[in-house]
mmCIF file of C-alpha atoms in Angstrom:
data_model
loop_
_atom_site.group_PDB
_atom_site.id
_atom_site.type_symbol
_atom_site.label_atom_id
_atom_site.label_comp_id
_atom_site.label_asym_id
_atom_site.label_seq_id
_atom_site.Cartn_x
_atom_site.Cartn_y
_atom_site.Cartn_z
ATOM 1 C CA UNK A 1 0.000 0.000 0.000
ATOM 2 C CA UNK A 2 1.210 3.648 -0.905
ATOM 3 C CA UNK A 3 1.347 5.970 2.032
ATOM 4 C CA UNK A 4 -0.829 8.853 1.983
ATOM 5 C CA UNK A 5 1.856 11.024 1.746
ATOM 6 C CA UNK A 6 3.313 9.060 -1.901
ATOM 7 C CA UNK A 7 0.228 8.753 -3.274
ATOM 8 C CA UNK A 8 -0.785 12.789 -2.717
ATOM 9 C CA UNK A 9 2.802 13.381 -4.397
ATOM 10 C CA UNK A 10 2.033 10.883 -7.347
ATOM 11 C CA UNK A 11 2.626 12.053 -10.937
ATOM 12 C CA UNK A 12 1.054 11.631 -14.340
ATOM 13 C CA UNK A 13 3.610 9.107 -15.722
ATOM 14 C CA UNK A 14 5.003 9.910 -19.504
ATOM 15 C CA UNK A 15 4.572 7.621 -21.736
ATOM 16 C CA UNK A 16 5.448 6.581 -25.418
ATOM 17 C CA UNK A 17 9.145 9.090 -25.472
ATOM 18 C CA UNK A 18 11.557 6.516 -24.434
ATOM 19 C CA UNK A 19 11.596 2.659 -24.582
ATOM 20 C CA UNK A 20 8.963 0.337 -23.825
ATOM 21 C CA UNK A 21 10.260 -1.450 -21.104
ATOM 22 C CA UNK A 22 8.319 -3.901 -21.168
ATOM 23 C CA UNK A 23 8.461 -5.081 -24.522
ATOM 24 C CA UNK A 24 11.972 -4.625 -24.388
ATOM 25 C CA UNK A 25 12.229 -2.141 -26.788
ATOM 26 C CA UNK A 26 14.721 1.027 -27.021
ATOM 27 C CA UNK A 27 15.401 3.673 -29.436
ATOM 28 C CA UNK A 28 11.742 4.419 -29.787
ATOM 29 C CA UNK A 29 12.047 8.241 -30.149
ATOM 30 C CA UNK A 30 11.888 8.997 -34.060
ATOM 31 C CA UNK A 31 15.121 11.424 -35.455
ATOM 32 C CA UNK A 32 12.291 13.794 -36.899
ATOM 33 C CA UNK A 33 10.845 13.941 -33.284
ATOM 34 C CA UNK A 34 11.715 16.637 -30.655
ATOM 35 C CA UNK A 35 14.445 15.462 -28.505
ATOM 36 C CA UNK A 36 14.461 14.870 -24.708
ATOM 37 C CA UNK A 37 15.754 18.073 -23.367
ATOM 38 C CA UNK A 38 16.184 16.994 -19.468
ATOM 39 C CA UNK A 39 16.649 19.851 -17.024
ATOM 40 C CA UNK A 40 17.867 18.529 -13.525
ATOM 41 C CA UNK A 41 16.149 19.410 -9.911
ATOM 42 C CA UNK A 42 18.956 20.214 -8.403
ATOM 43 C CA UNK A 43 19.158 19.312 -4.562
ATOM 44 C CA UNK A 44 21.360 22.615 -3.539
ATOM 45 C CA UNK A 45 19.335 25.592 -5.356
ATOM 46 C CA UNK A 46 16.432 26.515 -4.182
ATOM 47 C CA UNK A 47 13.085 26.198 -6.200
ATOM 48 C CA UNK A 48 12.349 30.044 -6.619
ATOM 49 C CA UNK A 49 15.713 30.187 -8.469
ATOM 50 C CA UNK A 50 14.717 26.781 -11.036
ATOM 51 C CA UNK A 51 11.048 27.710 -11.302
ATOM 52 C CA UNK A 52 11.422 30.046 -13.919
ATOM 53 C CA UNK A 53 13.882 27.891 -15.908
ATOM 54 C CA UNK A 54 11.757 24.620 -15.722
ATOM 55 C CA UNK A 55 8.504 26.702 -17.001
ATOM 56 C CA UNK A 56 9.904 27.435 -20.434
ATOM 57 C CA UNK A 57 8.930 24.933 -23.173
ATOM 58 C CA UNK A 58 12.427 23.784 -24.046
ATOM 59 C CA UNK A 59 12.575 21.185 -21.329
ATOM 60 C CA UNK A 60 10.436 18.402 -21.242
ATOM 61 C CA UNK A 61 11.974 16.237 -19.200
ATOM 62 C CA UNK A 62 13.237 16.287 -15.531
ATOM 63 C CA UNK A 63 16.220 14.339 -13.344
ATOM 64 C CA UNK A 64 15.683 13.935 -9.786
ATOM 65 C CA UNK A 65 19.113 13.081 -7.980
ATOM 66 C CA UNK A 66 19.044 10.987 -5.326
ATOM 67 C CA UNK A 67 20.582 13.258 -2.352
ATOM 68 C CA UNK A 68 20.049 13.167 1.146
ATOM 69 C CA UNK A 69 19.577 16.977 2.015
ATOM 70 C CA UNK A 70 17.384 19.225 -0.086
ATOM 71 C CA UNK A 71 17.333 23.333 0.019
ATOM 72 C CA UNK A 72 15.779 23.728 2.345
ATOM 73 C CA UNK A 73 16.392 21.121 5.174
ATOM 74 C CA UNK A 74 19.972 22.091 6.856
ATOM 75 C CA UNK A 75 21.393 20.244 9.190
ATOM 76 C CA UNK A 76 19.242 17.414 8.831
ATOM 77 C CA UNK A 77 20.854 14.344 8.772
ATOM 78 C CA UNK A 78 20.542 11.201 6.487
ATOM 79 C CA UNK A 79 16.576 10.177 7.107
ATOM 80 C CA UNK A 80 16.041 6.962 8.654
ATOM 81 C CA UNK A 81 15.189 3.753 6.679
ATOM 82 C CA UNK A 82 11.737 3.925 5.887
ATOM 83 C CA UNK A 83 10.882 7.637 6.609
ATOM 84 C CA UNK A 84 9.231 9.745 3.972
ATOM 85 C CA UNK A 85 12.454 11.720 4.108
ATOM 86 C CA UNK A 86 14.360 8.897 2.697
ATOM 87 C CA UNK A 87 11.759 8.336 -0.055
ATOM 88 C CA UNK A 88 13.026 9.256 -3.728
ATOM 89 C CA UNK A 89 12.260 12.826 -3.972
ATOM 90 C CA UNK A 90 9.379 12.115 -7.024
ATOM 91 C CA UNK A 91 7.460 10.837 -4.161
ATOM 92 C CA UNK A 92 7.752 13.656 -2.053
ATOM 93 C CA UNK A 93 6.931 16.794 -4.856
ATOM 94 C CA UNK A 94 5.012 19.613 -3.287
ATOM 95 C CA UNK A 95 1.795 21.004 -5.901
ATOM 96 C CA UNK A 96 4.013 23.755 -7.121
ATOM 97 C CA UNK A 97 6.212 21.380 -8.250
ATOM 98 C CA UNK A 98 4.200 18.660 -9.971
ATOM 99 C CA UNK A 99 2.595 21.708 -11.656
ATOM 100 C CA UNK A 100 5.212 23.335 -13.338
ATOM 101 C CA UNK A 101 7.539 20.265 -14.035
ATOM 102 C CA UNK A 102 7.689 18.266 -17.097
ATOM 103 C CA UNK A 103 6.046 15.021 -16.887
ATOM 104 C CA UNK A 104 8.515 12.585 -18.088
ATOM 105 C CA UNK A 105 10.242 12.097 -14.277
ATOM 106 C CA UNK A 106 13.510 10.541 -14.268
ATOM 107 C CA UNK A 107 13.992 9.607 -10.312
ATOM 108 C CA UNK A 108 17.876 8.631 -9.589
ATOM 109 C CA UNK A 109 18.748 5.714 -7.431
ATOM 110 C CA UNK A 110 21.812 5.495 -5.712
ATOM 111 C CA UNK A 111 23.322 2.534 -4.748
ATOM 112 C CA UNK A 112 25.292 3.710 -2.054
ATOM 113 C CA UNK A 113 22.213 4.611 -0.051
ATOM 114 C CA UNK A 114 20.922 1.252 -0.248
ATOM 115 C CA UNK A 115 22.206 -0.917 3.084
ATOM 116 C CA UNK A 116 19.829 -3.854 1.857
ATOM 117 C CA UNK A 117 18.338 -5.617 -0.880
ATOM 118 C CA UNK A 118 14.821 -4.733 1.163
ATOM 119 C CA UNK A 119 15.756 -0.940 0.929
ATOM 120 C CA UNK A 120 16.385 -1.136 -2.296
ATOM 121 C CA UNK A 121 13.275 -2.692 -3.302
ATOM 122 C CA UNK A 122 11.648 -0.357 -1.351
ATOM 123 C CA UNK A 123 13.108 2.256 -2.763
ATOM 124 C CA UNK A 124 12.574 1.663 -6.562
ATOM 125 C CA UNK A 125 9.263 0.627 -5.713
ATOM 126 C CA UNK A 126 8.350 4.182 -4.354
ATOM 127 C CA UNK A 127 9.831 5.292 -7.560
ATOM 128 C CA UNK A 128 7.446 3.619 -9.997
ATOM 129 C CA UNK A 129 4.914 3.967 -7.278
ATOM 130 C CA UNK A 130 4.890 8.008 -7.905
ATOM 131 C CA UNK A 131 4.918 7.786 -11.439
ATOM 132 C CA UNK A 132 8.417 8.282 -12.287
ATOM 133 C CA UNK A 133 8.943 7.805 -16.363
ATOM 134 C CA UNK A 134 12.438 6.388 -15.790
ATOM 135 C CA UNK A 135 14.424 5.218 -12.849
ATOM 136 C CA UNK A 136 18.244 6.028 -13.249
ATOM 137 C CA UNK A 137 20.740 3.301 -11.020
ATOM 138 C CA UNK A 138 24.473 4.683 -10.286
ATOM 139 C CA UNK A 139 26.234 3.587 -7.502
ATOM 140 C CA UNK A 140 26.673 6.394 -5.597
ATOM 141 C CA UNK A 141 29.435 7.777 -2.637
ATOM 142 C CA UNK A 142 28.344 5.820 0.263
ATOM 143 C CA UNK A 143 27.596 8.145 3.218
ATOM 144 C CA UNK A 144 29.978 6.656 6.164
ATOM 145 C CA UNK A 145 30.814 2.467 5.474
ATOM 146 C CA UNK A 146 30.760 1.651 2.024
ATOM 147 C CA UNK A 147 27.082 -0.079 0.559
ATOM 148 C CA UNK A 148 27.489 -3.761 -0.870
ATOM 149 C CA UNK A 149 25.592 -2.518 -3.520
ATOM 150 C CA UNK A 150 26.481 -0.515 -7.198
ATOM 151 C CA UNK A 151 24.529 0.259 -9.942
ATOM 152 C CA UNK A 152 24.677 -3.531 -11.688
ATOM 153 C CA UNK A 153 23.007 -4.946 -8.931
ATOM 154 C CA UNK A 154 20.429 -2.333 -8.724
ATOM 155 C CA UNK A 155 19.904 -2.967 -12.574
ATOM 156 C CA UNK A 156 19.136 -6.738 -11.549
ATOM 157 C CA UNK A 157 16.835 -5.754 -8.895
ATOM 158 C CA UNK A 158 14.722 -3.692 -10.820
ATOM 159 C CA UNK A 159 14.815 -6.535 -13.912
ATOM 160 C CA UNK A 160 13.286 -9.061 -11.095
ATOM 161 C CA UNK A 161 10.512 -6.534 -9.440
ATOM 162 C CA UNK A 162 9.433 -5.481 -12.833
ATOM 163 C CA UNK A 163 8.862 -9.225 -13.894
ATOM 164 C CA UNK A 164 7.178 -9.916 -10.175
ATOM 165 C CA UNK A 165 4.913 -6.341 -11.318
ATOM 166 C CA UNK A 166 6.257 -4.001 -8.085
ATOM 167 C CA UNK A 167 7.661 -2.004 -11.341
ATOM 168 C CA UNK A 168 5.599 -0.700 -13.442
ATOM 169 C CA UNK A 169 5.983 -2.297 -16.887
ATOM 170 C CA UNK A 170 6.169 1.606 -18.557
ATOM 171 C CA UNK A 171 8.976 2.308 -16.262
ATOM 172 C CA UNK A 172 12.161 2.188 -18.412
ATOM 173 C CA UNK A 173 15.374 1.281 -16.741
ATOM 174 C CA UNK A 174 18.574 3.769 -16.872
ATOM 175 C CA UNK A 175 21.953 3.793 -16.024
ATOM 176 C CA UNK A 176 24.616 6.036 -16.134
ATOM 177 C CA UNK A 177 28.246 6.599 -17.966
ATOM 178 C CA UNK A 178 31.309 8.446 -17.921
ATOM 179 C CA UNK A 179 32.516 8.536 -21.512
ATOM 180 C CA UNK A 180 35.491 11.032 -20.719
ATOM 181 C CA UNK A 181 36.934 8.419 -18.689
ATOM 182 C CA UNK A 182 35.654 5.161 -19.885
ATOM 183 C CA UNK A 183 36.935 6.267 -22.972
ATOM 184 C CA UNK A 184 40.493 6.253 -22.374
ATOM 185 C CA UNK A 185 40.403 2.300 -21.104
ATOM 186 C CA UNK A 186 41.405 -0.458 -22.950
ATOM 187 C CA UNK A 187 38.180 -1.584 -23.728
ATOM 188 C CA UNK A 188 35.987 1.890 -23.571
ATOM 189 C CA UNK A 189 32.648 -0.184 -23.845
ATOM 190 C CA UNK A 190 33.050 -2.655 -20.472
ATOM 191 C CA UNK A 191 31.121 -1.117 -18.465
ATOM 192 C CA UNK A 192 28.152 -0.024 -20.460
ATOM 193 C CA UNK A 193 28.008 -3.498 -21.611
ATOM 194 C CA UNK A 194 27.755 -4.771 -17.886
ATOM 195 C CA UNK A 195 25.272 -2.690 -17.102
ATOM 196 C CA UNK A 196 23.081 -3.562 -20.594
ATOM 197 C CA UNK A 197 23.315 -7.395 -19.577
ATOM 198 C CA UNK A 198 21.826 -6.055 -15.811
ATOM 199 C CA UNK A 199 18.500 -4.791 -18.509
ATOM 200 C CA UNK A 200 19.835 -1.197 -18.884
ATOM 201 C CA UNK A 201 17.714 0.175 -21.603
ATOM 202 C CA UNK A 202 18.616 3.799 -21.278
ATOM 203 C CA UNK A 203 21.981 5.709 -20.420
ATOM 204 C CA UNK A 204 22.583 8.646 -19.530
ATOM 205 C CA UNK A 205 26.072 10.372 -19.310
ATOM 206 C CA UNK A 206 28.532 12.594 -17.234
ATOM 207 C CA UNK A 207 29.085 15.920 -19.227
ATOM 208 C CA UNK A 208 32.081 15.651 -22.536
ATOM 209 C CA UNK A 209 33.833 19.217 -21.677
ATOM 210 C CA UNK A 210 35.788 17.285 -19.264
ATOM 211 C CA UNK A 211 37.458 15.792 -22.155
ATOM 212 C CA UNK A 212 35.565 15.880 -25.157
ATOM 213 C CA UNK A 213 38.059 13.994 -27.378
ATOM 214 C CA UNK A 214 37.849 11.119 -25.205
ATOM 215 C CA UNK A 215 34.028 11.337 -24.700
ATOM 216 C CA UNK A 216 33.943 11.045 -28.654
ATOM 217 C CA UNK A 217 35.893 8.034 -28.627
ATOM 218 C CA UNK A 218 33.736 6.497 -26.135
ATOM 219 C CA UNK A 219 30.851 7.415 -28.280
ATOM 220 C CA UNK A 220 32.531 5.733 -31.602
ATOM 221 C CA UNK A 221 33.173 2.473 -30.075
ATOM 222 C CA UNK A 222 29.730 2.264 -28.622
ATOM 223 C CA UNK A 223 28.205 2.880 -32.158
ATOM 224 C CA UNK A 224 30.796 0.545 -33.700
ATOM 225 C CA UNK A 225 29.098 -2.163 -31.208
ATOM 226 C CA UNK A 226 25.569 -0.659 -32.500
ATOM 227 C CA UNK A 227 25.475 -0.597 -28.436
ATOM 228 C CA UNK A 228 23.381 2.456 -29.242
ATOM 229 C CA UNK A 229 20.734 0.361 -31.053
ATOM 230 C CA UNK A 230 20.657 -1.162 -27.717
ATOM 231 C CA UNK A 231 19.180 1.461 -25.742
ATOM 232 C CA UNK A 232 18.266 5.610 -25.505
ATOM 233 C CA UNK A 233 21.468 7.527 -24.874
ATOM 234 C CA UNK A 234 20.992 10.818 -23.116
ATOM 235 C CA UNK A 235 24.060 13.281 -23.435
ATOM 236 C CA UNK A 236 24.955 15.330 -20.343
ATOM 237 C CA UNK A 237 25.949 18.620 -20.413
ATOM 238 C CA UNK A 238 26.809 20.426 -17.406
ATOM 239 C CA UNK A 239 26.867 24.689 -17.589
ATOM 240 C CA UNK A 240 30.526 25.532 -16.273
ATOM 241 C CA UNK A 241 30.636 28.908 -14.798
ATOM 242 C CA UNK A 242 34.443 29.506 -14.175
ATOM 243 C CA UNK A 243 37.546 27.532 -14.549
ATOM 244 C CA UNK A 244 36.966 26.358 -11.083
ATOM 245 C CA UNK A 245 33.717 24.534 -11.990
ATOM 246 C CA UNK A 246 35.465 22.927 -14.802
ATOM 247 C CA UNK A 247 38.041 21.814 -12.614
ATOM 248 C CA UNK A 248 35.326 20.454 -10.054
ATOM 249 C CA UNK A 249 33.602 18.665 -13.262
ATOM 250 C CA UNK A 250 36.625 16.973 -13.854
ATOM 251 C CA UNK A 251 37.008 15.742 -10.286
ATOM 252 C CA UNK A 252 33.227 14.684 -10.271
ATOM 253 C CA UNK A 253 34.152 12.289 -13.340
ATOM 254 C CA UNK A 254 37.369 11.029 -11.895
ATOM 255 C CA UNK A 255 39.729 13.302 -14.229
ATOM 256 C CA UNK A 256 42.176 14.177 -11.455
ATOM 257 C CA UNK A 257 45.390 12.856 -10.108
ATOM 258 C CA UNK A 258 45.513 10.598 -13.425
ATOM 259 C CA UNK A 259 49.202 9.608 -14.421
ATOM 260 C CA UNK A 260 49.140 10.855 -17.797
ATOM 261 C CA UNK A 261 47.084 9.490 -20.515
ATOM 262 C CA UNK A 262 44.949 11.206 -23.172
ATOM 263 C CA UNK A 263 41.957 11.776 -20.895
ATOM 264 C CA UNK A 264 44.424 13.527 -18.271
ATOM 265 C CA UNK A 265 46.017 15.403 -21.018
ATOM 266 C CA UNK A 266 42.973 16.710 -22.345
ATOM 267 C CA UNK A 267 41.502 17.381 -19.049
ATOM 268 C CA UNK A 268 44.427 19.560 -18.301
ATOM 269 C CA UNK A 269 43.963 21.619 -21.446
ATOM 270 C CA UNK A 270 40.297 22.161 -21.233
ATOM 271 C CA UNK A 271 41.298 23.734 -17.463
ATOM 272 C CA UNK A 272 43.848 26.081 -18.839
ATOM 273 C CA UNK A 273 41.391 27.271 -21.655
ATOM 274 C CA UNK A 274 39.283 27.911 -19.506
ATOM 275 C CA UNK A 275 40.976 29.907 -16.746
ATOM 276 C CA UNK A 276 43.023 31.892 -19.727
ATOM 277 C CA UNK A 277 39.189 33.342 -21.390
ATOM 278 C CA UNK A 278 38.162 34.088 -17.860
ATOM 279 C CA UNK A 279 41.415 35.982 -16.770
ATOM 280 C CA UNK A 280 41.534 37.898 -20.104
ATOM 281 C CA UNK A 281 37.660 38.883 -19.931
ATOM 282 C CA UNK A 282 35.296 41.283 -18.812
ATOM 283 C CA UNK A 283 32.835 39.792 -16.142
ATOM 284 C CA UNK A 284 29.909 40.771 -19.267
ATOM 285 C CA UNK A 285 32.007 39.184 -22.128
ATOM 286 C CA UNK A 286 33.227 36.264 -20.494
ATOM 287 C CA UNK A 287 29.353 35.246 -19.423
ATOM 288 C CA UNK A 288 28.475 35.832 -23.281
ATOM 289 C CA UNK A 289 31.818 33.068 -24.003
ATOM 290 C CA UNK A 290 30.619 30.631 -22.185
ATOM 291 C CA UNK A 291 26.895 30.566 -22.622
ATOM 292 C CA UNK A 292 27.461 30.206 -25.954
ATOM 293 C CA UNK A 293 29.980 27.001 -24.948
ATOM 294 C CA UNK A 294 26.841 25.889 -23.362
ATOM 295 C CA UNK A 295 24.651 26.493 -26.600
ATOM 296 C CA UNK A 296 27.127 24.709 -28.461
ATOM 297 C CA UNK A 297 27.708 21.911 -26.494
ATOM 298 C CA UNK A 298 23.536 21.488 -26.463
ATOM 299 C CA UNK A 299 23.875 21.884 -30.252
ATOM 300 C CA UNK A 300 26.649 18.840 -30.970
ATOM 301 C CA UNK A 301 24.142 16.550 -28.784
ATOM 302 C CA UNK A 302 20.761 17.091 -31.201
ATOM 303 C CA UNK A 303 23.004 17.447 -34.262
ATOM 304 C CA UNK A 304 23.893 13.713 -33.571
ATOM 305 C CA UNK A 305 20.476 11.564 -34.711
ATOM 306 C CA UNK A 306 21.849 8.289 -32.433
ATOM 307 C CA UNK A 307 21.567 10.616 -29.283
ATOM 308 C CA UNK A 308 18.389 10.302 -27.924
ATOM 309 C CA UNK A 309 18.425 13.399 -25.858
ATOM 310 C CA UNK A 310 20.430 15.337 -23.464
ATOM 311 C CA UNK A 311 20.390 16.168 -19.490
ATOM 312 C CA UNK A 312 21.441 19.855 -18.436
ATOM 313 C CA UNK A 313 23.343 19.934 -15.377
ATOM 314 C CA UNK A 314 23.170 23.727 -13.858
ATOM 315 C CA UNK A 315 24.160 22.362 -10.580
ATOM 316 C CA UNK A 316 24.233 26.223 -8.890
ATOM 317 C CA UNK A 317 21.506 29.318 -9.067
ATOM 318 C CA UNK A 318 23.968 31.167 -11.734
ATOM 319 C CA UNK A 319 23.888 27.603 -13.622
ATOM 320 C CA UNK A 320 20.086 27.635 -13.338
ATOM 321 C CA UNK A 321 20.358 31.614 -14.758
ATOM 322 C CA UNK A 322 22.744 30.662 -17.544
ATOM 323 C CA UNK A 323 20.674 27.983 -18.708
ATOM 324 C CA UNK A 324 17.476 30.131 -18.653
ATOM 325 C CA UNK A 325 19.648 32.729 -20.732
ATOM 326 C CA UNK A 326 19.807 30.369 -23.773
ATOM 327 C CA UNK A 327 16.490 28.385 -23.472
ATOM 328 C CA UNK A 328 14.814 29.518 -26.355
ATOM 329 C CA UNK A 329 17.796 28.011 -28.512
ATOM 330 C CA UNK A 330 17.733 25.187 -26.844
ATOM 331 C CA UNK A 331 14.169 24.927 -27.363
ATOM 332 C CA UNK A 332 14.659 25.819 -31.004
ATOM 333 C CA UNK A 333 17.500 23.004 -31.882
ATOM 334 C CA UNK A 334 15.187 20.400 -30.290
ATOM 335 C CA UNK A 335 12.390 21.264 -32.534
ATOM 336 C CA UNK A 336 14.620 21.435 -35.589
ATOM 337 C CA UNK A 337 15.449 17.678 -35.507
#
């Protein structure tokens, strides 16, 4: 039985845009459609500063992360097992939000917040149970000792609950890569191929200005393994701000204290771009530079027809207002496919 509280909170799930889970089909969304343009909730910025941004038309899609704290709630600490606080935030939307956000929900599970196979059921099962479109499995940073469990076995979980129906059989199944370091191993397609065997049927990915050569080359090998045939492949793309958020982008995707290597080597030039434009602007030019990197980055995504869609990362409240600067040509290359 749904709790009052979940079932208040539920939302109209989206159908029909991404696969059909349960006929185990992927790559549904037609080239001539409009793409997926996913805008993420973030957990740090408060909702007067994203409302505006999520109301415009470009975005029709939404990523919940799954993060203990919320704007909002400091000094809380992690909710206990169980609690409505510990429920994926899709289950816990207030009216203003359920009214203003798109409907196709992507609801992030993290592995690292699961200390059991029965709180992971649990917790997937609130996710479908609130009408979330997608439900994205990564593994996590485990808050305190380290979680048996990663994004694979997550995968496996859902596979089972979905074929017991405690997942709803519209609910597609999503994972998550990191091309700009994946791509640099020996065999750049390992992991995604892991995590397609646990029933991933959609992927979505860390942002390629970390180190977009590398992020290409991931890309390639994946489409010379028609992986991409395989499943919907959302593109990340995270607004950077200032040399210093590149350099925390590249930390976020493991790009740091690398011995070398073409991923490490890129990284490092990307950085020093970068902190060279911002140095040698004005505080008015330099915001024009990179919202246009942003608009471009947007651009190489829906200019690709195997790319399914792509996830904006804003991440702060001057992310949120740089994203809301270029929305209507954001809006206008996802039409245009």
């Amino acid at each position: 039985q749904k709790s009052a509280a979940r079932e208040a909170s539920t939302v109209p799930r989206a159908r029909g845009s991404m696969p059909a889970a349960a006929a185990g089909v992927s790559g549904t969304m037609s080239a001539k459609q409009a793409a997926r343009v996913f805008l993420e909730r973030s957990p740090y910025v408060s909702w007067r500063a994203q409302r505006q941004v999520f109301a415009h038309p470009a975005f029709n899609g939404v990523i919940h992360p799954d993060l203990p704290v919320w704007a909002g709630e400091p000094g809380i600490p992690e909710p206990a097992v169980g609690s409505d606080a510990a429920a994926p935030r899709i289950s816990r939307l207030a009216k203003t939000e359920i009214d203003i956000l798109p409907d196709f929900h992507v609801q992030t599970i993290a592995a690292s917040r699961c200390r059991s196979a029965a709180e992971a059921r649990q917790r997937i099962a609130a996710a479908s149970d609130a009408g979330a479109s997608a439900i994205l499995m990564v593994t996590g940073d485990a808050p305190g000792e380290l979680s048996s469990w990663d994004s694979t076995k997550l995968l496996r979980e859902a596979v089972a609950m979905r074929k017991r129906g405690e997942v709803h059989e519209d609910v597609a199944l999503a994972c998550a890569a990191n091309p700009s370091l994946e791509g640099a191993a020996g065999d750049p397609t390992a992991r995604l191929r892991a995590k397609l065997d646990a029933g991933a049927e959609m992927v979505v990915t860390q942002p390629a200005a970390c180190a977009p050569a590398v992020h290409r080359a991931w890309w390639d090998a994946v489409k010379s393994e028609s992986l991409h045939r395989d499943c919907d492949v959302v593109f990340g793309v995270a607004h950077l701000a200032s040399w210093r958020s590149v350099r925390f982008w590249q930390r976020l995707c493991g790009l740091t204290g690398l011995n070398g290597g073409d991923a490490a080597g890129e990284a490092e030039e990307i950085a020093r771009l970068w902190e060279e434009m911002e140095r040698g602007m004005d505080a008015r030019t330099f915001e024009k530079w990179r919202d246009e990197r942003l608009d471009l980055a947007v651009a190489a995504v829906l200019a690709d027809v195997d790319a399914r869609g792509v996830h904006l990362m804003p991440v702060t409240e001057e992310g949120y207002a740089g994203v809301g600067r270029v929305a209507d040509a954001i809006g206008a290359l996802a039409r245009g496919r």
